[in-house]
Short mmCIF file of C-alpha atoms in Angstrom, two decimals:
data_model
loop_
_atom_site.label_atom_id
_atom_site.label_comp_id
_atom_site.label_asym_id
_atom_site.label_seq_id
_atom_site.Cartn_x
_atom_site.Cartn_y
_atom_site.Cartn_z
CA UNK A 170 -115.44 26.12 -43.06
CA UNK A 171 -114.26 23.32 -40.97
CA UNK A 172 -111.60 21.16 -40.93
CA UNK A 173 -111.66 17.21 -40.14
CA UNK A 174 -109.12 14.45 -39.66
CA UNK A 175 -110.19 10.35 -40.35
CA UNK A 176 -109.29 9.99 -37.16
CA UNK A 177 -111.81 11.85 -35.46
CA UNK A 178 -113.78 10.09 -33.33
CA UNK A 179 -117.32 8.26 -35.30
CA UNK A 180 -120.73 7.93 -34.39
CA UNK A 181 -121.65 4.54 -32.87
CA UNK A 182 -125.14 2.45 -32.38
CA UNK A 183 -125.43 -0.92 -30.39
CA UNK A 184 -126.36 -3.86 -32.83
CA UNK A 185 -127.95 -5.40 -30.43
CA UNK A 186 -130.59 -2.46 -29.47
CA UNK A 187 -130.72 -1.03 -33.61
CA UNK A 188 -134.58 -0.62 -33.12
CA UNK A 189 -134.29 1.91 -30.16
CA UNK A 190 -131.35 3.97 -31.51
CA UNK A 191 -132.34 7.02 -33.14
CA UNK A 192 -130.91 6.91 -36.57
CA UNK A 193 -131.42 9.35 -39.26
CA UNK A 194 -132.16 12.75 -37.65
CA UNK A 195 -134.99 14.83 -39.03
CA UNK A 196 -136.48 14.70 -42.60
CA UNK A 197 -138.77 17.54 -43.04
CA UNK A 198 -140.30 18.25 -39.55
CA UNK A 199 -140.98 15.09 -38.02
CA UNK A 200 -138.38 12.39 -36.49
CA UNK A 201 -137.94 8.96 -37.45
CA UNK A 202 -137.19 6.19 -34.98
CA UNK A 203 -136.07 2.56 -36.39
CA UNK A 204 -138.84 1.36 -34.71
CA UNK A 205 -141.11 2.93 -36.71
CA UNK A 206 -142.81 1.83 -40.45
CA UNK A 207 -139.83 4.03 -43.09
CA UNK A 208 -143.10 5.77 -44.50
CA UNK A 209 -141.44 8.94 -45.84
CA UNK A 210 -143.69 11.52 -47.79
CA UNK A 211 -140.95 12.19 -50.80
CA UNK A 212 -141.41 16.00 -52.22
CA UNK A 213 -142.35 17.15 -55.62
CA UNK A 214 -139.74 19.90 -55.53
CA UNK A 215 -136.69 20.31 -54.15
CA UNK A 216 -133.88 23.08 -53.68
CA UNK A 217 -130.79 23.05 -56.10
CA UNK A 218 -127.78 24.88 -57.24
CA UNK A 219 -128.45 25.51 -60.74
CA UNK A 220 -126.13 27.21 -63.58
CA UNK A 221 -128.71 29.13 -65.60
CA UNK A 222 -126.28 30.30 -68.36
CA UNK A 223 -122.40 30.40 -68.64
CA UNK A 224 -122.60 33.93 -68.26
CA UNK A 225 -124.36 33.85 -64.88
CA UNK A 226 -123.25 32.85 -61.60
CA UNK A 227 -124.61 29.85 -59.38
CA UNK A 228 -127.83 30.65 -58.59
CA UNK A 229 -130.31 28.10 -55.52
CA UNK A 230 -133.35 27.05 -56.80
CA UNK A 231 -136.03 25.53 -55.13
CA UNK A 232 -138.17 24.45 -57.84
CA UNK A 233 -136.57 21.33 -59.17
CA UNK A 234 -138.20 18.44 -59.77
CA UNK A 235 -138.01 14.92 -57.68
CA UNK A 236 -137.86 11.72 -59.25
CA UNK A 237 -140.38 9.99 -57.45
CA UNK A 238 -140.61 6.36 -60.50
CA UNK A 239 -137.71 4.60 -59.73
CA UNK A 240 -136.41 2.27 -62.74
CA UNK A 241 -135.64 -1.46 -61.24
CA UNK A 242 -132.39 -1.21 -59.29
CA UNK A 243 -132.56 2.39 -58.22
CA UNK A 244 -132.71 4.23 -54.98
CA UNK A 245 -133.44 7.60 -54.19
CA UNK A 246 -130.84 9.18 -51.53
CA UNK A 247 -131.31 12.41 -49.60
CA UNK A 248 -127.61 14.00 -49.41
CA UNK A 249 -125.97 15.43 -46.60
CA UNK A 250 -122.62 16.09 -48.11
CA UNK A 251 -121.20 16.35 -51.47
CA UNK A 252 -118.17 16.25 -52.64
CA UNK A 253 -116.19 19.21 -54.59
CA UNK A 254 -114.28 18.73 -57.61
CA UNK A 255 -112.49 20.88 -59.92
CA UNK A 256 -114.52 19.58 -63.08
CA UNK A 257 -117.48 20.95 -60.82
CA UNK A 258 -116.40 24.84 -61.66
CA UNK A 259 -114.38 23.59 -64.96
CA UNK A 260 -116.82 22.97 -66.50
CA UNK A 261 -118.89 25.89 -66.50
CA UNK A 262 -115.84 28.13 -66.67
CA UNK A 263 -114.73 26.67 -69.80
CA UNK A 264 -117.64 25.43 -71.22
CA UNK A 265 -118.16 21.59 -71.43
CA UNK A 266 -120.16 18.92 -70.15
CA UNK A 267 -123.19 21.27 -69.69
CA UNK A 268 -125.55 20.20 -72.38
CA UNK A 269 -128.73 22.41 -71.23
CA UNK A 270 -129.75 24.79 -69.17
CA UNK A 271 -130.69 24.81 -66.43
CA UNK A 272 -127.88 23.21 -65.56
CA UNK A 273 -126.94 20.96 -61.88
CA UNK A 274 -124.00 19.74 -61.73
CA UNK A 275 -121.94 17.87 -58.59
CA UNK A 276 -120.59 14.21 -59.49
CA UNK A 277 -120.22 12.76 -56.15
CA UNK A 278 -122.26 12.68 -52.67
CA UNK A 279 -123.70 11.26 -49.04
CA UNK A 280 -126.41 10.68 -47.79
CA UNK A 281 -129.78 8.27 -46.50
CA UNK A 282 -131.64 6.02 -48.75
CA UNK A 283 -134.97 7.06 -48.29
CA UNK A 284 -136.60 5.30 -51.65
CA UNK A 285 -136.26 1.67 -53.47
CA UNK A 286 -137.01 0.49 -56.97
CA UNK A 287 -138.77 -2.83 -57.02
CA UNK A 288 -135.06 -5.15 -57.82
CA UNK A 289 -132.83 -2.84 -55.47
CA UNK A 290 -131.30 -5.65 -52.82
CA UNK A 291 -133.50 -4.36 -49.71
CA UNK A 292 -130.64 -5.84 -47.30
CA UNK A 293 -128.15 -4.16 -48.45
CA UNK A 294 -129.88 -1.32 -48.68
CA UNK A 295 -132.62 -0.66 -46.52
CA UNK A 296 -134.63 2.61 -45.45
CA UNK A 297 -132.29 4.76 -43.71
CA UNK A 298 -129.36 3.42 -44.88
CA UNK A 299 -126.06 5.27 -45.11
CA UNK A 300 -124.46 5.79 -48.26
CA UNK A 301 -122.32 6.97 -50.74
CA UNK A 302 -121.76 7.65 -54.77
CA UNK A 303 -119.78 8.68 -57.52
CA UNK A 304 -122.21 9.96 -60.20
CA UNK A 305 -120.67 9.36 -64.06
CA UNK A 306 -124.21 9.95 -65.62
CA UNK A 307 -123.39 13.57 -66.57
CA UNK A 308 -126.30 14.08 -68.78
CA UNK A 309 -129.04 12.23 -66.67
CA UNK A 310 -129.48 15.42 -64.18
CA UNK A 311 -131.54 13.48 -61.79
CA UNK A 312 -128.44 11.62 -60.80
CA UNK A 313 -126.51 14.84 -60.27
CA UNK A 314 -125.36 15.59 -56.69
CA UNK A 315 -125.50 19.78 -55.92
CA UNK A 316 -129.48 19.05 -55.03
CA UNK A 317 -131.29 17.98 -52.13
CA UNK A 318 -132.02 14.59 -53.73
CA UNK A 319 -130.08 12.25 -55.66
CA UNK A 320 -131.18 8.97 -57.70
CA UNK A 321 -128.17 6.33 -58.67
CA UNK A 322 -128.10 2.75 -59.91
CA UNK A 323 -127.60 0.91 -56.34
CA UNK A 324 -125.91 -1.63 -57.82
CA UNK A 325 -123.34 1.07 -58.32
CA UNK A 326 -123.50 2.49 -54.24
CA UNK A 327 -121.29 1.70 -51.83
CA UNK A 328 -122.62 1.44 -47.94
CA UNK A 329 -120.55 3.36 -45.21
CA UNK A 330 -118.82 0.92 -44.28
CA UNK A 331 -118.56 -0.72 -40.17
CA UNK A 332 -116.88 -2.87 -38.35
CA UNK A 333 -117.77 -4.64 -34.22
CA UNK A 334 -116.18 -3.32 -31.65
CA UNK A 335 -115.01 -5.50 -28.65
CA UNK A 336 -117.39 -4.34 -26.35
CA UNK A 337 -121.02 -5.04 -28.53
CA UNK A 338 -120.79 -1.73 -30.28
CA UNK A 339 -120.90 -1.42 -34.23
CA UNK A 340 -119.41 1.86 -35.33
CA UNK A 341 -118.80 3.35 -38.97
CA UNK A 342 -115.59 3.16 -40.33
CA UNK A 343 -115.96 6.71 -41.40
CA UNK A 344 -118.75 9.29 -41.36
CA UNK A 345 -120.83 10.64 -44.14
CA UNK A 346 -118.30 13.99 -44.18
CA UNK A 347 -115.53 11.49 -45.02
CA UNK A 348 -117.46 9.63 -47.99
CA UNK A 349 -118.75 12.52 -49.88
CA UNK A 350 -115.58 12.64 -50.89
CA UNK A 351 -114.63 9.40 -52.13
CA UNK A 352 -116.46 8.25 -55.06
CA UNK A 353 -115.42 10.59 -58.34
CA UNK A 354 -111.37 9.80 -57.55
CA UNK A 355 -111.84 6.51 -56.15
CA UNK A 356 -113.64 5.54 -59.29
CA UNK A 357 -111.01 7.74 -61.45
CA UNK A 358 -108.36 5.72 -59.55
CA UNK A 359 -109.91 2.02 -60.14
CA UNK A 360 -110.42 2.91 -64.06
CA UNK A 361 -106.56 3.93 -64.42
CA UNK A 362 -104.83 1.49 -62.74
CA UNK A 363 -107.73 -1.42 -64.30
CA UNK A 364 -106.01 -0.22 -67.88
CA UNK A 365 -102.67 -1.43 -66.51
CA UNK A 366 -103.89 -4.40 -64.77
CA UNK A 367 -106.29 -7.16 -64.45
CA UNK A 368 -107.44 -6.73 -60.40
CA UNK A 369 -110.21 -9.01 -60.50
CA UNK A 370 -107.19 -11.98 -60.57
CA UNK A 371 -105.06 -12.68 -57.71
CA UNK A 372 -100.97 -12.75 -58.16
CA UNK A 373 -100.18 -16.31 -57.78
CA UNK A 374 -97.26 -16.20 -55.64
CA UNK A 375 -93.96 -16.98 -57.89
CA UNK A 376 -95.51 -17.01 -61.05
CA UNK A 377 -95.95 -13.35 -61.52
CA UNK A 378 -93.10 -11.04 -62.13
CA UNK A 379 -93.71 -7.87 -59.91
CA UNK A 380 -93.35 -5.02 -61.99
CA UNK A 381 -92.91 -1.20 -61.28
CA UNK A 382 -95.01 1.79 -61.71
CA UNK A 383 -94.46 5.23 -61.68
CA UNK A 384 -97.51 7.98 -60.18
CA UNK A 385 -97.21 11.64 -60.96
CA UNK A 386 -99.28 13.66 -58.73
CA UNK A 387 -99.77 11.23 -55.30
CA UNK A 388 -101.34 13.77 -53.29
CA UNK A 389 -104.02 14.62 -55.78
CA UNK A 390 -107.82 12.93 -54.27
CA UNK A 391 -106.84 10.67 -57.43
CA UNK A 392 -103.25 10.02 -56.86
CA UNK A 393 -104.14 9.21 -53.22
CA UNK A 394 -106.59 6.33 -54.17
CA UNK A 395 -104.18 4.94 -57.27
CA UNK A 396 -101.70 4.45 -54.34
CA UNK A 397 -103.86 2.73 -52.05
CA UNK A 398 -105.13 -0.05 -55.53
CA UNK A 399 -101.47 -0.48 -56.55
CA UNK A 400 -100.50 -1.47 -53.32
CA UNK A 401 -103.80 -3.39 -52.83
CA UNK A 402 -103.19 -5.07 -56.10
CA UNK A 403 -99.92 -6.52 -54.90
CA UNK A 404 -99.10 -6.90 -58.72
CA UNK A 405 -95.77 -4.05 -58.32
CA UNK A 406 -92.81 -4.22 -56.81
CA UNK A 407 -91.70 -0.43 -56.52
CA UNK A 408 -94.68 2.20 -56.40
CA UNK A 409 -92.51 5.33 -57.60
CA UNK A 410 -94.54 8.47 -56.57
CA UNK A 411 -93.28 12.02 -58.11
CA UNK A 412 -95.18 14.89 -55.74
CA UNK A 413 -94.83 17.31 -53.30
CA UNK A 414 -91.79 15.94 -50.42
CA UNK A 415 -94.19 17.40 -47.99
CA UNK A 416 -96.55 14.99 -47.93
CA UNK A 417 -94.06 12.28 -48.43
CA UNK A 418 -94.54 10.53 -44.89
CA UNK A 419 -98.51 10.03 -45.79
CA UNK A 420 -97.81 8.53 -49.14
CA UNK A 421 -95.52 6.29 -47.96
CA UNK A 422 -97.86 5.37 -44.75
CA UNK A 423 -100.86 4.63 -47.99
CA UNK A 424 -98.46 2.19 -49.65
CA UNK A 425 -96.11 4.69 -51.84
CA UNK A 426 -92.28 2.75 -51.67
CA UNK A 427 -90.53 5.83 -53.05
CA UNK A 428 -91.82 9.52 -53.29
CA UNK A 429 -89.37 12.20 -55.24
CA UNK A 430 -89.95 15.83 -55.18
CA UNK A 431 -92.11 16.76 -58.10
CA UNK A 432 -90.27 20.42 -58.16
CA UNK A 433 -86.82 18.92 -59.09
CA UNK A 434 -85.66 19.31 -62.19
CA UNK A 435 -87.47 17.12 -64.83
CA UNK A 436 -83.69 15.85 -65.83
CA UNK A 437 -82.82 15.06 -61.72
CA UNK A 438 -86.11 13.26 -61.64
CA UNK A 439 -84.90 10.60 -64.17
CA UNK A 440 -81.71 10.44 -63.18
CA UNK A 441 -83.25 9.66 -59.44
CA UNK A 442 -86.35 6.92 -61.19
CA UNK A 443 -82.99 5.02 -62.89
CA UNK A 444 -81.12 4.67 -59.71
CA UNK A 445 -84.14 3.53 -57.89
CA UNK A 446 -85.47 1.50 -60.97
CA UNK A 447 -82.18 0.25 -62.82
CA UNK A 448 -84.72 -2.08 -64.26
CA UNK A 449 -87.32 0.09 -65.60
CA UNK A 450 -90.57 1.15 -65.18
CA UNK A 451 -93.31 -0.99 -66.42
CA UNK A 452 -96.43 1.64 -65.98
CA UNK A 453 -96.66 4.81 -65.47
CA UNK A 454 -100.73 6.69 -64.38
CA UNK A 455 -99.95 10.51 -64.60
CA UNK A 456 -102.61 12.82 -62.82
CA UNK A 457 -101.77 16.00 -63.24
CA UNK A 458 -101.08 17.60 -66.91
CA UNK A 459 -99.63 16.83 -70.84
CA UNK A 460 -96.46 18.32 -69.55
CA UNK A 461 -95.93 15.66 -66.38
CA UNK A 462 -97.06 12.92 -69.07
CA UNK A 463 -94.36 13.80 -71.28
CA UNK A 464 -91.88 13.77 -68.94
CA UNK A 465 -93.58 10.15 -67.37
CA UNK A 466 -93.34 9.09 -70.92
CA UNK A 467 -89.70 9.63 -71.22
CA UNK A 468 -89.24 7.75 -67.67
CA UNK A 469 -90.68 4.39 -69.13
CA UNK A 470 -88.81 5.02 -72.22
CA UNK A 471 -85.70 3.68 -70.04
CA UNK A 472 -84.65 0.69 -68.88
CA UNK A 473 -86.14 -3.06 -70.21
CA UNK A 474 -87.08 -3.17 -73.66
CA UNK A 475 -90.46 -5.12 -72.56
CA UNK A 476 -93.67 -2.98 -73.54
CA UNK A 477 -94.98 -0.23 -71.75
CA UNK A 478 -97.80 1.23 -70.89
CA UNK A 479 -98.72 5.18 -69.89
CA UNK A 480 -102.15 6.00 -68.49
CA UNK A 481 -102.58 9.77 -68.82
CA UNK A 482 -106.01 11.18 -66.94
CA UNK A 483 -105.61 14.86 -67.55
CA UNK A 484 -103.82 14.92 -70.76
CA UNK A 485 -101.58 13.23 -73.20
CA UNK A 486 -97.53 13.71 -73.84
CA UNK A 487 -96.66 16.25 -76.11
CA UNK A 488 -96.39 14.79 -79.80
CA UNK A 489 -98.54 11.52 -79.44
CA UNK A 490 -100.45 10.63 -82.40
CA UNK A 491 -103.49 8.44 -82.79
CA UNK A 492 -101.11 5.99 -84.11
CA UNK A 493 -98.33 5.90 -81.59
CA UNK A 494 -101.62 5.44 -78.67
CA UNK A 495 -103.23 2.35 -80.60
CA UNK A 496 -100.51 0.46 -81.97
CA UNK A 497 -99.45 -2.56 -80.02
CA UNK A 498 -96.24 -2.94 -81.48
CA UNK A 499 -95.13 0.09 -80.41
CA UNK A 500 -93.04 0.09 -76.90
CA UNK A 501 -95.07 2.82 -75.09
CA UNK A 502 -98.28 2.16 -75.07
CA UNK A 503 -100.75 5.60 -74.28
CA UNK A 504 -104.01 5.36 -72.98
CA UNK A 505 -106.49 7.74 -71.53
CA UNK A 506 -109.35 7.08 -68.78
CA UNK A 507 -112.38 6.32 -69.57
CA UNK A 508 -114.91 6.82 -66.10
CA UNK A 509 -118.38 6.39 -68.22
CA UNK A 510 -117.79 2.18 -68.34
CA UNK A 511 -118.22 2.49 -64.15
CA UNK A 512 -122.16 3.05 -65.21
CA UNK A 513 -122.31 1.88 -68.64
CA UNK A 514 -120.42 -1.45 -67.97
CA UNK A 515 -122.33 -2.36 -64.84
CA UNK A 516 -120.81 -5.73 -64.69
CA UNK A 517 -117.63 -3.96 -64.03
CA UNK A 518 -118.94 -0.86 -62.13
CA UNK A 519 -121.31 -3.56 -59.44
CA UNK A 520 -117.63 -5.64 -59.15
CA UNK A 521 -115.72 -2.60 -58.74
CA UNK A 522 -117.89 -1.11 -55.72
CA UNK A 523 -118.06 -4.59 -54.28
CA UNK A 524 -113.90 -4.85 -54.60
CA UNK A 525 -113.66 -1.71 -52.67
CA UNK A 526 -115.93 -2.32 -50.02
CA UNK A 527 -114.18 -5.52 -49.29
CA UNK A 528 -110.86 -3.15 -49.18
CA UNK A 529 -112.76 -0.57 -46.71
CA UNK A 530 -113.51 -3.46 -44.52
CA UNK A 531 -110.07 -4.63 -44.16
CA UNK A 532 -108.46 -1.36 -43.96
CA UNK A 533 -107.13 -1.84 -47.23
CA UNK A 534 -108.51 1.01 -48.14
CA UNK A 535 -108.88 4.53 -46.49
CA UNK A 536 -111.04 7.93 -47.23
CA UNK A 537 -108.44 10.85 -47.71
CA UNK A 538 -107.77 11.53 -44.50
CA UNK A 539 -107.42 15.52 -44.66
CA UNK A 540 -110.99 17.40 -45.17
CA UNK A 541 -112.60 20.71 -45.57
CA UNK A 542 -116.15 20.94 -45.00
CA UNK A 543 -118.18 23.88 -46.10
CA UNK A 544 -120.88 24.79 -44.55
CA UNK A 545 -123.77 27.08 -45.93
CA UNK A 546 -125.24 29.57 -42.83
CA UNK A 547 -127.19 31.27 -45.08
CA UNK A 548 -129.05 30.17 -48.74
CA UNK A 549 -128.91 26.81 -49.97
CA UNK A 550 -125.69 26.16 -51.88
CA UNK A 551 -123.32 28.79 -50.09
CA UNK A 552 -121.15 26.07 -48.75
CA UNK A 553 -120.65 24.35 -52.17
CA UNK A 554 -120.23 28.04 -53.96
CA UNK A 555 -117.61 28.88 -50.93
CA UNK A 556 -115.48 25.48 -51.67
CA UNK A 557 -115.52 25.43 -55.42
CA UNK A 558 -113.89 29.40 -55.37
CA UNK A 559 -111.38 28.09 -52.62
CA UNK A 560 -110.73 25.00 -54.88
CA UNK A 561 -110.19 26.87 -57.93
CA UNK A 562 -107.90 29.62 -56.35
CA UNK A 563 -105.66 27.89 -54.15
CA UNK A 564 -106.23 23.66 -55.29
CA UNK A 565 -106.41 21.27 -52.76
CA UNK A 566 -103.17 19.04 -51.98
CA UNK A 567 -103.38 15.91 -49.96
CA UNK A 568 -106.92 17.08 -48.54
CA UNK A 569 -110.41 17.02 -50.01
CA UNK A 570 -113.49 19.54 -50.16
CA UNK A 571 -117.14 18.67 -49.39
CA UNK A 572 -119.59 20.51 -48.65
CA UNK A 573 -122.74 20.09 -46.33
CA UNK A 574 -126.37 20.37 -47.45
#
């Protein structure tokens, strides 16, 4: 295992001199120049980590099948990293999501376009290219990420993102390690806080009231991003964060205006909320369980008599009814997160990945700066078996897992 900082130094190229830069590396046995013709010889087979029952543990395989027809806007890409989540051994341990067997799961990944479909935007992304995904397909297995290749919508990818350096250089805002990680809570994150607001319009300077929101469980992958969109948004006034005080100089340095010990008191955390909001809270995302929700629920319950609105991810307050969540008249409004519209809306997911990029650009928006890479020295899924016990044993708190390929 490894451990990596976003401010470790990245890999550069000259613009100027692309064609004589070696790019990629290796695939298979030979090395590819960009000078050369992208003719890549795409396997039948490739190795995977494969659940075979619920009983069983992880097992590699090396007998699963590539997609070699790509539909219209697809691309094939052959990972490097991919990211760890806890749905990843969640699901298996208790039993959901897995609809056959066998079974590949992994939601999120990096990695070198290799393959186009016919419509896929060959600028944007061309052989060789360096990208990144957050796979919400979870019954389409080809698009699952604990395999050697990966197929995803491109018009749902995001390209590692670069920026021109003074002296001719372009260099990579981040490397691949860094955006395996990204995609399943950045796309958690934009879902959430698009409940609360609208982010595809502007705040028109004095015409919008800035309103608060309250965030339990900042320094959760999710957390981290829903801080970085609220304060992108520039639609709140106070961003109210309830997590660990350790990490309370990071949150604060992504765009958090108040952090407040999560391991106070549930009573002392209102009472601190209503001296800092004497006004209320407007919105309130919680990340972490049905028992943080029902206390986040009872924070917006204060103050303004406007209506408000309570985005749970994990689960919902104690004693909500179907009818409390969907009636509008109501004062709290409860909603949960839906992450399927980022592929089956792709009108949304296409603006959403193009929103963010435009945020990675400007610096807007950063990768979780804190990461754990696992490495396999032996068979083919070790490192992603290794990280997924770690995760479920100790959690991860203002860091993220990936794991190499």
């Amino acid at each position: 295992m490894l451990k990596r900082r976003i401010d470790d130094p990245s890999y550069c190229f000259e613009e100027s001199s692309q064609k004589s830069v070696e790019k990629v590396g290796s695939f298979k046995s030979r090395r590819l120049f960009e000078n050369e013709s992208p003719s890549i010889i795409v396997p039948r087979f490739q190795k995977g980590l494969i659940i075979s029952t619920f009983e069983k543990d992880l097992v590699a395989c090396a007998s699963l099948p590539v997609t070699k027809q790509l539909k219209e806007y697809e691309i094939l890409v052959q990972n490097e990293y991919v990211g760890l989540n806890h749905v990843d051994w969640k699901s298996k341990k208790y039993r959901f999501n897995i609809y056959s067997f066998p079974w590949v799961n992994g939601r999120e990944c990096s990695g070198i376009v290799i393959k186009q479909g016919p419509k896929v935007d060959k600028k944007k992304f061309p052989i060789f290219s360096e990208v990144f995904l957050a796979s919400t397909s979870y019954r389409d297995l080809k698009t699952s990420t604990f395999q050697e290749y990966t197929v995803f919508d491109s018009r749902l990818v995001w390209r590692i993102p670069q920026h021109k350096l003074p002296i001719g250089l372009v260099q990579n805002k981040f490397g691949l390690e860094f955006a395996a990680g990204i995609g399943v809570a950045l796309v958690t994150a934009g879902s959430a806080i698009s409940t609360i607001v609208d982010l595809t319009v502007e705040v028109q300077k004095n015409n919008d009231k800035a309103q608060n929101i309250a965030i339990w469980g900042g320094s959760s992958s999710v957390g981290l991003y829903v801080i970085q969109l609220a304060k992108a948004c520039k639609k709140f006034d106070k961003i109210v964060i309830i997590s660990s005080s350790k990490h309370k100089d990071y949150l604060k340095e992504l765009g958090a205006t108040h952090v407040i010990d999560r391991f106070q008191p549930a009573e002392r955390i209102l009472e601190e909320i209503a001296d800092l909001c004497p006004e209320g809270v407007n919105y309130g995302i919680d990340v972490i369980s049905k028992e943080t929700a029902t206390v986040l629920s009872k924070i917006l319950e204060h103050g303004n008599t406007e209506t408000k609105k309570l985005v749970c991810i994990v689960g919902l307050p104690e004693g909500t009814t179907e009818c409390v969540r969907k009636n509008l008249k109501t004062k709290l409004i409860i909603e949960t997160v839906n992450i399927k519209k980022f592929h089956e809306d792709i009108r949304f997911g296409s603006w959403f990945v193009s929103y963010t990029s435009k945020l990675f650009e400007t610096d807007q928006l950063k990768p979780i700066k804190s990461l754990k890479v696992f490495k396999s020295l032996g068979s083919f899924g070790e490192g992603i078996m290794n990280g997924l016990k770690e995760l479920e044993d100790k959690g991860a708190s203002a860091e993220k897992f990936v794991a190499s390929l």
